[in-house]
mmCIF file of C-alpha atoms in Angstrom:
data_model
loop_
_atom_site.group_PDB
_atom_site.id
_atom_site.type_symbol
_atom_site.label_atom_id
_atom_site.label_comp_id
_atom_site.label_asym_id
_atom_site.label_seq_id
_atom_site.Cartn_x
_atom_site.Cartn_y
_atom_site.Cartn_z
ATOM 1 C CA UNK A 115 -9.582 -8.457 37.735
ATOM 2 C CA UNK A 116 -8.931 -5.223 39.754
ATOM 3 C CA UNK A 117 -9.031 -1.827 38.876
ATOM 4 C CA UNK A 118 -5.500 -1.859 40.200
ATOM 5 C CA UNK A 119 -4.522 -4.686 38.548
ATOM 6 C CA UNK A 120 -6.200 -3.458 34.974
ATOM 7 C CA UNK A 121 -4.393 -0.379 34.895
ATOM 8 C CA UNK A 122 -0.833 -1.921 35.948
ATOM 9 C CA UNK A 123 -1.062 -3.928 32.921
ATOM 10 C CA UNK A 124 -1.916 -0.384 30.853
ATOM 11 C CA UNK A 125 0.351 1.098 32.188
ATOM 12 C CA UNK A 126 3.292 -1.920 31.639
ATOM 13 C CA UNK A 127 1.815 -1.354 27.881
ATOM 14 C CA UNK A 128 2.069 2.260 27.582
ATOM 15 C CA UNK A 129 5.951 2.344 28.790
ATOM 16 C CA UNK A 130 6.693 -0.196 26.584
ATOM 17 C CA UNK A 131 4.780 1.405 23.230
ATOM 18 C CA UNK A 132 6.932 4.402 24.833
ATOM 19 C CA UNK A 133 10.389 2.552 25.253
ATOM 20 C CA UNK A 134 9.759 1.051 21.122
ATOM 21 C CA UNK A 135 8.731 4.303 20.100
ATOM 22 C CA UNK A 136 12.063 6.408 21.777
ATOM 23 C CA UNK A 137 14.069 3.281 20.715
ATOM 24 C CA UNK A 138 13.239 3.660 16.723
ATOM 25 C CA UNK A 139 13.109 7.490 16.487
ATOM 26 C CA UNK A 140 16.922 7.023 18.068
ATOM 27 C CA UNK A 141 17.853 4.369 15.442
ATOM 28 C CA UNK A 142 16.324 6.455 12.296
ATOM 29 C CA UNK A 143 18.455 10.031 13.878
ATOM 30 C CA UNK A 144 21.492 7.754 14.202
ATOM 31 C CA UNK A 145 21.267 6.243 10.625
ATOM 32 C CA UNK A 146 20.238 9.826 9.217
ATOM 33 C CA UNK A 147 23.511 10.990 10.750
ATOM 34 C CA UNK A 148 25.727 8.198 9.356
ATOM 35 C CA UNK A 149 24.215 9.358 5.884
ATOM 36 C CA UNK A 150 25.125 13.097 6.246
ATOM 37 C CA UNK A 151 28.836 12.289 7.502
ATOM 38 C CA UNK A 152 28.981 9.547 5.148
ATOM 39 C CA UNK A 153 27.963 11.661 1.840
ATOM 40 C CA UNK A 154 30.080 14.856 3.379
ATOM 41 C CA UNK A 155 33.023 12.396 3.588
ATOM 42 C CA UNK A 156 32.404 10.707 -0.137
ATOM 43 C CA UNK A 157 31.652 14.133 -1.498
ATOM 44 C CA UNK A 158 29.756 12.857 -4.811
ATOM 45 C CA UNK A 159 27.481 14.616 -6.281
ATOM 46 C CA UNK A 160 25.280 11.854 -7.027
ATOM 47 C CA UNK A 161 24.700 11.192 -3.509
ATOM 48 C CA UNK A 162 23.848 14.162 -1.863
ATOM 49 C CA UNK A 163 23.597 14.724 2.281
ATOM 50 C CA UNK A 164 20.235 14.562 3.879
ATOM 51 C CA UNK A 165 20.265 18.313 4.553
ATOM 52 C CA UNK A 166 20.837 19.122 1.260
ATOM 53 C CA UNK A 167 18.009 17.094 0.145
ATOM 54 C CA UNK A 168 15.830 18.611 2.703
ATOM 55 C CA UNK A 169 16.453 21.951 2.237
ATOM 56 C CA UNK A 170 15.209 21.036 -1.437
ATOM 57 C CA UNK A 171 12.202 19.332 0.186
ATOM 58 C CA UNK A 172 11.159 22.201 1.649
ATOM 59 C CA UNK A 173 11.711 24.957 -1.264
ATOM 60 C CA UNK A 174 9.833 22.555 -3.522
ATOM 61 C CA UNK A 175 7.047 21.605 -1.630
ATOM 62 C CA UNK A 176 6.347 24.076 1.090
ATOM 63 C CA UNK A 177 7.217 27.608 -0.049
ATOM 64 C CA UNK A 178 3.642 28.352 -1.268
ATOM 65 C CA UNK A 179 1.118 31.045 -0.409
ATOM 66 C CA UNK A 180 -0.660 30.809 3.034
ATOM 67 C CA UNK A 181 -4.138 30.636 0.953
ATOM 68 C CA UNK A 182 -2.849 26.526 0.057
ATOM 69 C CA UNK A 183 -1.391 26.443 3.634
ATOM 70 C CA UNK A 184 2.083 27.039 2.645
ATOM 71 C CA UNK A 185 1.936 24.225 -0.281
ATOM 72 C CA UNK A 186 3.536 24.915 -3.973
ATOM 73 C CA UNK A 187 1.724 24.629 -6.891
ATOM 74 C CA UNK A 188 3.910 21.394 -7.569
ATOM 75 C CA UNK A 189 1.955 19.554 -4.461
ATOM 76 C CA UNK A 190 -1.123 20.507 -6.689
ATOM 77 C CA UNK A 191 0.307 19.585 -10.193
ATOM 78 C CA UNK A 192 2.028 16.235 -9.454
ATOM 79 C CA UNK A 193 1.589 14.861 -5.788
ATOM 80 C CA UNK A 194 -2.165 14.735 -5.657
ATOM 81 C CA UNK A 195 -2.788 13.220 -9.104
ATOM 82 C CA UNK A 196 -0.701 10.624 -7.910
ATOM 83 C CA UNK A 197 -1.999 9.813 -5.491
ATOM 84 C CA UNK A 198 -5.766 9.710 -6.961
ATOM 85 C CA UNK A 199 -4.067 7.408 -9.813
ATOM 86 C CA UNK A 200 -2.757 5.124 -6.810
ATOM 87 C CA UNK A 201 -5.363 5.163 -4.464
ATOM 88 C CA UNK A 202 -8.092 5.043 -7.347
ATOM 89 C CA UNK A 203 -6.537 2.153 -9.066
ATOM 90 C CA UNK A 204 -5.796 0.133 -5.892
ATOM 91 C CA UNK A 205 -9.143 0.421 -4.718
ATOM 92 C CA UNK A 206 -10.601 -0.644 -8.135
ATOM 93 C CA UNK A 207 -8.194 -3.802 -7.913
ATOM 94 C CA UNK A 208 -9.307 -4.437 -3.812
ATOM 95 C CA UNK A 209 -13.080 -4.170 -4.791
ATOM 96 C CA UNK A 210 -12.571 -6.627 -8.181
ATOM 97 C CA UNK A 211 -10.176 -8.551 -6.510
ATOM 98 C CA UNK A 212 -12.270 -9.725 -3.473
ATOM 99 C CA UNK A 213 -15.579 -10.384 -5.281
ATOM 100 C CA UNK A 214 -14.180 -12.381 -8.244
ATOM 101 C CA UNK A 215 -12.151 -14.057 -5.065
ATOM 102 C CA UNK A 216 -15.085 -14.568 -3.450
ATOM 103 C CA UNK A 217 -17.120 -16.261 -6.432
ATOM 104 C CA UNK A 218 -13.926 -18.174 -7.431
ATOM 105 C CA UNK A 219 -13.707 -19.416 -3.618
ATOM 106 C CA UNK A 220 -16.878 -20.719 -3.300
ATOM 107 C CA UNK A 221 -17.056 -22.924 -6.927
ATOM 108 C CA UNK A 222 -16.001 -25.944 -6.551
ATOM 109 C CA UNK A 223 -14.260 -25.844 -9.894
ATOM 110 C CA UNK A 224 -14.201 -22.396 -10.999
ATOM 111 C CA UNK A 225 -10.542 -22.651 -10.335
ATOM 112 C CA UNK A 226 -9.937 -25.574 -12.365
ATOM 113 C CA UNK A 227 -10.806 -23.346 -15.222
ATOM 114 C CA UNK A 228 -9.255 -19.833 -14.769
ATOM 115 C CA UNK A 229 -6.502 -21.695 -12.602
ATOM 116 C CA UNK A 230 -3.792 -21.681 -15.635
ATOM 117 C CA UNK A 231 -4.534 -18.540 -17.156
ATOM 118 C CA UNK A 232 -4.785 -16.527 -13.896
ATOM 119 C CA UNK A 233 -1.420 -17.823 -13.727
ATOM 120 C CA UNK A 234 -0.300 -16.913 -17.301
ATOM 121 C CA UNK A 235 -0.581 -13.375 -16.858
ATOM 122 C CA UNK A 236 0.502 -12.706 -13.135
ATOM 123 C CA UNK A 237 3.538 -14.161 -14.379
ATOM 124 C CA UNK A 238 3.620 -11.094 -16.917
ATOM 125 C CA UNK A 239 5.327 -7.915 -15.511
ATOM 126 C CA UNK A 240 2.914 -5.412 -15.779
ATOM 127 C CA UNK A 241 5.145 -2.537 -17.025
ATOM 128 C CA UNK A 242 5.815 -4.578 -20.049
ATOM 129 C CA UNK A 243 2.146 -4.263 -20.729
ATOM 130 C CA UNK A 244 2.074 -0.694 -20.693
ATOM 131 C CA UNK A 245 2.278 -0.198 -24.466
ATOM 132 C CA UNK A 246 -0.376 -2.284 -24.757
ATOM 133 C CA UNK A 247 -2.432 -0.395 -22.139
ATOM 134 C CA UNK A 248 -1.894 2.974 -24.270
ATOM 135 C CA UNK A 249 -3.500 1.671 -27.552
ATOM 136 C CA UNK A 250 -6.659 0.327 -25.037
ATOM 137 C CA UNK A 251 -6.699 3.705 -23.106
ATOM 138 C CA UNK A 252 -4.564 6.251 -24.969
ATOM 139 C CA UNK A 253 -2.217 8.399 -23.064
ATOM 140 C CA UNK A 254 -3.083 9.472 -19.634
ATOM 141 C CA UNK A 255 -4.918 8.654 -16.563
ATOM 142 C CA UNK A 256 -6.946 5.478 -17.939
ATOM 143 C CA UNK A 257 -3.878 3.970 -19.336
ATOM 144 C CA UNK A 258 -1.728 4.842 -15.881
ATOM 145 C CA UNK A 259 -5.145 3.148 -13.835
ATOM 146 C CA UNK A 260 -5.199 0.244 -15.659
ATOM 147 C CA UNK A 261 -1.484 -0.525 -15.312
ATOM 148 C CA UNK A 262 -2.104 0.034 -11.355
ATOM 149 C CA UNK A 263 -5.513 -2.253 -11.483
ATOM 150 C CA UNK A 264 -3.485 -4.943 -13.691
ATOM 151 C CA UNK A 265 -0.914 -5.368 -11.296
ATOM 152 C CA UNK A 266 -2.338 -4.708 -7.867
ATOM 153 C CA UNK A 267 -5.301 -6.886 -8.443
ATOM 154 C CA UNK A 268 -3.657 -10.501 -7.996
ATOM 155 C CA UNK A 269 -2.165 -10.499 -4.596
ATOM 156 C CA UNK A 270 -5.909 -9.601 -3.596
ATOM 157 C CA UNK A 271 -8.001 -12.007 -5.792
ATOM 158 C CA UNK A 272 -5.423 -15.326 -5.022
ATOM 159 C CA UNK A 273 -5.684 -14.084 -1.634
ATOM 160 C CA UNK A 274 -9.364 -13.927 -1.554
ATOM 161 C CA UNK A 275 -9.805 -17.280 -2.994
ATOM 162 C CA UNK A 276 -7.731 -18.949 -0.493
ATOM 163 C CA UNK A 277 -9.336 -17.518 2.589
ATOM 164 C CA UNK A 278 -13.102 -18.175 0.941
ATOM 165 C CA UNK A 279 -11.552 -21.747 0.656
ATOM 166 C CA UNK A 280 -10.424 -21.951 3.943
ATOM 167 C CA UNK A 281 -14.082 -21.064 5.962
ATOM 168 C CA UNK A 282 -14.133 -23.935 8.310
ATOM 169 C CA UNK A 283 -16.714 -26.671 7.096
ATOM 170 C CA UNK A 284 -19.008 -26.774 10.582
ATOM 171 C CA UNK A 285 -19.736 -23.056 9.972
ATOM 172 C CA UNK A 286 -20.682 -23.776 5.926
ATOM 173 C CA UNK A 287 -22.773 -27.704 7.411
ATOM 174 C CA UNK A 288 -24.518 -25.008 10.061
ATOM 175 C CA UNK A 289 -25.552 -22.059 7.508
ATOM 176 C CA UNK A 290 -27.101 -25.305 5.115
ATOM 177 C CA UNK A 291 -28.839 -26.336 8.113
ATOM 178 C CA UNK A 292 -30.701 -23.417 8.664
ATOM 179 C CA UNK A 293 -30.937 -22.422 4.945
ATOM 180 C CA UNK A 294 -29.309 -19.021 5.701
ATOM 181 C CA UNK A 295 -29.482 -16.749 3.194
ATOM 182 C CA UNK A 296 -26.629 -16.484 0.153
ATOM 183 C CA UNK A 297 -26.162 -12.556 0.947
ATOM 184 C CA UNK A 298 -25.835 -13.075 4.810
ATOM 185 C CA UNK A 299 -24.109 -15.971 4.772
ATOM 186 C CA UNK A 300 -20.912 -14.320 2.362
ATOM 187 C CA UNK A 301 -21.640 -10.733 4.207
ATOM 188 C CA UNK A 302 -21.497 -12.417 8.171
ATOM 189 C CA UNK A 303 -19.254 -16.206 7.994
ATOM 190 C CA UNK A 304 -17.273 -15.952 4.644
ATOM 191 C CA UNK A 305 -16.149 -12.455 4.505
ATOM 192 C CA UNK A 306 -14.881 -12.528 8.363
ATOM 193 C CA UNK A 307 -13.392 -15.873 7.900
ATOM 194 C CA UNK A 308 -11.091 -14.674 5.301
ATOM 195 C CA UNK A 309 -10.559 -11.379 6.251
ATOM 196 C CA UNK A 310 -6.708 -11.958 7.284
ATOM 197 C CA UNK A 311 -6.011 -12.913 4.521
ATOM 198 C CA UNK A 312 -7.838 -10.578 2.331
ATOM 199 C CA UNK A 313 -5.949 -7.581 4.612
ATOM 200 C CA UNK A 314 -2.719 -9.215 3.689
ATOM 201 C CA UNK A 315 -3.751 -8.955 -0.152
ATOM 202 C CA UNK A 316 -4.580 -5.616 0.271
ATOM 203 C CA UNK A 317 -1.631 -4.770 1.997
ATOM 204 C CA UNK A 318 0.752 -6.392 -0.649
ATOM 205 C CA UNK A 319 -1.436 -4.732 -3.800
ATOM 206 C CA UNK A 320 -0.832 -1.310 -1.987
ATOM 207 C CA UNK A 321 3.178 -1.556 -2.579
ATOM 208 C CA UNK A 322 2.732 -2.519 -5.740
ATOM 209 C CA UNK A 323 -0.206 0.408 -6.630
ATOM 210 C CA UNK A 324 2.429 3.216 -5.599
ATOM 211 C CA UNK A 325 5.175 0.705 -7.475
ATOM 212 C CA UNK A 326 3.164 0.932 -10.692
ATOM 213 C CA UNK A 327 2.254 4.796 -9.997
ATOM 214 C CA UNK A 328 5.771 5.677 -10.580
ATOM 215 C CA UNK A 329 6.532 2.951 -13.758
ATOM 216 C CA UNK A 330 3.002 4.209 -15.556
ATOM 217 C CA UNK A 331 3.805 8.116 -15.218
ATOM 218 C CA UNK A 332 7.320 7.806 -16.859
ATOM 219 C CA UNK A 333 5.532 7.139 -19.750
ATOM 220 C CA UNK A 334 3.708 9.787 -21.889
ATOM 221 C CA UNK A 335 2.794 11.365 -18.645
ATOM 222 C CA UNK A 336 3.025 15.266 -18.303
ATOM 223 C CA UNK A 337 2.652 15.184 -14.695
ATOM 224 C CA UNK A 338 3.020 13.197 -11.504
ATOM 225 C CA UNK A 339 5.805 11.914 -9.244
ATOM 226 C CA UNK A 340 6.797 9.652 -12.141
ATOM 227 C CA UNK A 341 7.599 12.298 -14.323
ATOM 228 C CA UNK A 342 9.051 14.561 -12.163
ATOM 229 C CA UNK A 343 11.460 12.419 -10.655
ATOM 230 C CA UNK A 344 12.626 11.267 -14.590
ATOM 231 C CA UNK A 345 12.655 15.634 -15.586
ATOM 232 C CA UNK A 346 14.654 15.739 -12.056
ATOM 233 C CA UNK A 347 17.130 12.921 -13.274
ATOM 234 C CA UNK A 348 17.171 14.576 -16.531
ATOM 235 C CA UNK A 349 18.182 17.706 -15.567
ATOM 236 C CA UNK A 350 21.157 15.866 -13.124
ATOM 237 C CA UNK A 351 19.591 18.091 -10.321
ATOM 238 C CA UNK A 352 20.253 15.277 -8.235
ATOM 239 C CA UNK A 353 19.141 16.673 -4.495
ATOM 240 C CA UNK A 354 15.801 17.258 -6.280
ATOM 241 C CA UNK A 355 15.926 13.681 -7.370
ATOM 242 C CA UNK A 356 16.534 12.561 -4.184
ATOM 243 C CA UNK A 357 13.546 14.353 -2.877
ATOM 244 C CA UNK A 358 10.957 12.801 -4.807
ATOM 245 C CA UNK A 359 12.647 9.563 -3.906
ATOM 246 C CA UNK A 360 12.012 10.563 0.134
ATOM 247 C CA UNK A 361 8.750 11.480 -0.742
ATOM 248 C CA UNK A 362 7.978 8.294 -2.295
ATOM 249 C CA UNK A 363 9.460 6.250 0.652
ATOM 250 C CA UNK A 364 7.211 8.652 3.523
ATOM 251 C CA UNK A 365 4.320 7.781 0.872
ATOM 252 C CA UNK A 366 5.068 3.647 0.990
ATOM 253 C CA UNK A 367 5.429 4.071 5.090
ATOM 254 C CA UNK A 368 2.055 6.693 5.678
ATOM 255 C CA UNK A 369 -0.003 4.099 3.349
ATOM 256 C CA UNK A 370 1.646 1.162 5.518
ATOM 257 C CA UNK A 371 0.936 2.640 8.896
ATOM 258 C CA UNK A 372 -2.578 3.565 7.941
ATOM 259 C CA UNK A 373 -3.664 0.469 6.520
ATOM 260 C CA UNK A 374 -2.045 -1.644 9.358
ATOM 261 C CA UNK A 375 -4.277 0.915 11.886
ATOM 262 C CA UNK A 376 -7.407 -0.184 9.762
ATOM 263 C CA UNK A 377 -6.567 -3.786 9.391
ATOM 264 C CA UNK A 378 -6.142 -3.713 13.231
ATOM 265 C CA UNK A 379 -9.542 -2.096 13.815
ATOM 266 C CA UNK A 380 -11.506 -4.265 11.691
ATOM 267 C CA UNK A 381 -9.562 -7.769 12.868
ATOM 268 C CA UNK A 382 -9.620 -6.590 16.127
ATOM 269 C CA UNK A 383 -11.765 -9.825 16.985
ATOM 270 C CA UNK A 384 -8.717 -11.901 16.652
ATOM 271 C CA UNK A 385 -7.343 -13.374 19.536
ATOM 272 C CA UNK A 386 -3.859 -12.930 18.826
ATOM 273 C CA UNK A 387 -4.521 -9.229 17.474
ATOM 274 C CA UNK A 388 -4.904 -8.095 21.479
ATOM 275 C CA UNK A 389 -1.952 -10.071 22.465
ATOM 276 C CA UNK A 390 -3.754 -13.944 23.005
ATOM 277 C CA UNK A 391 -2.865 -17.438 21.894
#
């Protein structure tokens, strides 16, 4: 391939990463401005225009001193703790998920066993658990991190197990052969082998983490998005409430775009991930 060639086909890539990027920044300013003529035309004050809302973004979140770079004390109080409690308990979940997946995976009948009851409680919506998770944990962070754990954990384990499963049999007749170790052989063939679908797991358990964040703190929580979007509803200071909803909708698309940037870096030895069959 020549240098000419190589760098025609970047460049063919570039204008089109370009042309998608232009192409969805237009679509997002065209819907935002169907929303502000839309809610200046309804006129309810339940549904207040995007300007309105961000003018409240901006007074609630960045009119603090320049010693916390411009953040308020409410970025401090109730948007980092939140995100610990999501991040915290969704990493908990990823790490339990994958090794019990990965034991589970490789028994032949371990699954046979914890099949049914694995089943039994997934099916269980983990906000209805919450009052039991307060007389386990009490009020407060460990009862909000074990909600998150409870519910983010099972997209990741069945995942897990299904991918372990899936390790194509001349790769586990080769490792006997040569009486590879237990440790290198989950660390270096079983690990990689199900890492697509271990990403999608993750993925899915991230949605629900910042899902659960926000059930968990509008419960005898006196801080947090949670609670501050329920005070915000309470006091019908709807623009406000509208707020923490866009803030909760940039969190769900950062934590997407991020992850997807990792997943691509680490299953970057896929074929199809650089564009092969």
């Amino acid at each position: 391939m020549t240098t000419l060639t190589l760098t025609s086909r970047v460049g063919r890539r570039v204008g089109r990463g370009i042309g998608i990027l232009v192409r969805n920044w237009l679509l997002f300013f065209a819907l935002l401005g169907i929303w502000e003529l839309a809610t200046r035309l309804a006129e309810s004050p339940f549904f207040p225009p995007p300007t309105e809302i961000l003018s409240a973004s901006v007074k609630l979140w960045f009119t603090g001193p320049a010693s916390q770079l411009f953040l308020t004390d409410t970025v401090f109080d109730n948007v980092l703790p939140s995100l610990g409690r999501t991040l915290g308990g969704w990493l908990l979940a990823g790490a339990l998920g994958v090794a019990l997946g990965v034991l589970l995976g490789r028994s032949k009948t371990g699954m046979d066993y914890v099949g049914p009851l694995f089943a039994f409680f997934r099916s269980v919506p983990p906000p209805a658990l919450i009052p039991v998770f307060i007389v386990l944990f009490g009020l407060g962070p460990g009862m909000q991190t074990g909600s998150i754990i409870f519910g983010a954990i099972w997209p990741v384990l069945l995942n897990t197990v299904d991918g372990v499963r899936s390790v194509d049999q001349v790769k586990i007749d080769t490792a006997k052969s040569f009486r590879t170790p237990r440790s290198y052989w989950v660390r270096s063939i079983v690990l990689p082998a199900a890492g697509p679908k271990i990403f999608a797991g993750l993925r899915l358990s991230l949605s629900i983490s910042l899902l659960l964040m926000v059930i968990s703190e509008l419960v005898g929580s006196y801080n947090g998005i949670g609670r501050s979007l329920m005070d915000a509803q309470q006091a019908f200071d709807f623009p406000l409430m509208w707020s923490w909803l866009v803030l909760l909708g940039l969190l769900g698309f950062g934590f997407n775009a991020a992850f997807l940037a990792v997943e691509q870096r680490v299953l970057r030895w896929q074929p199809t991930r650089n564009g092969r069959l």
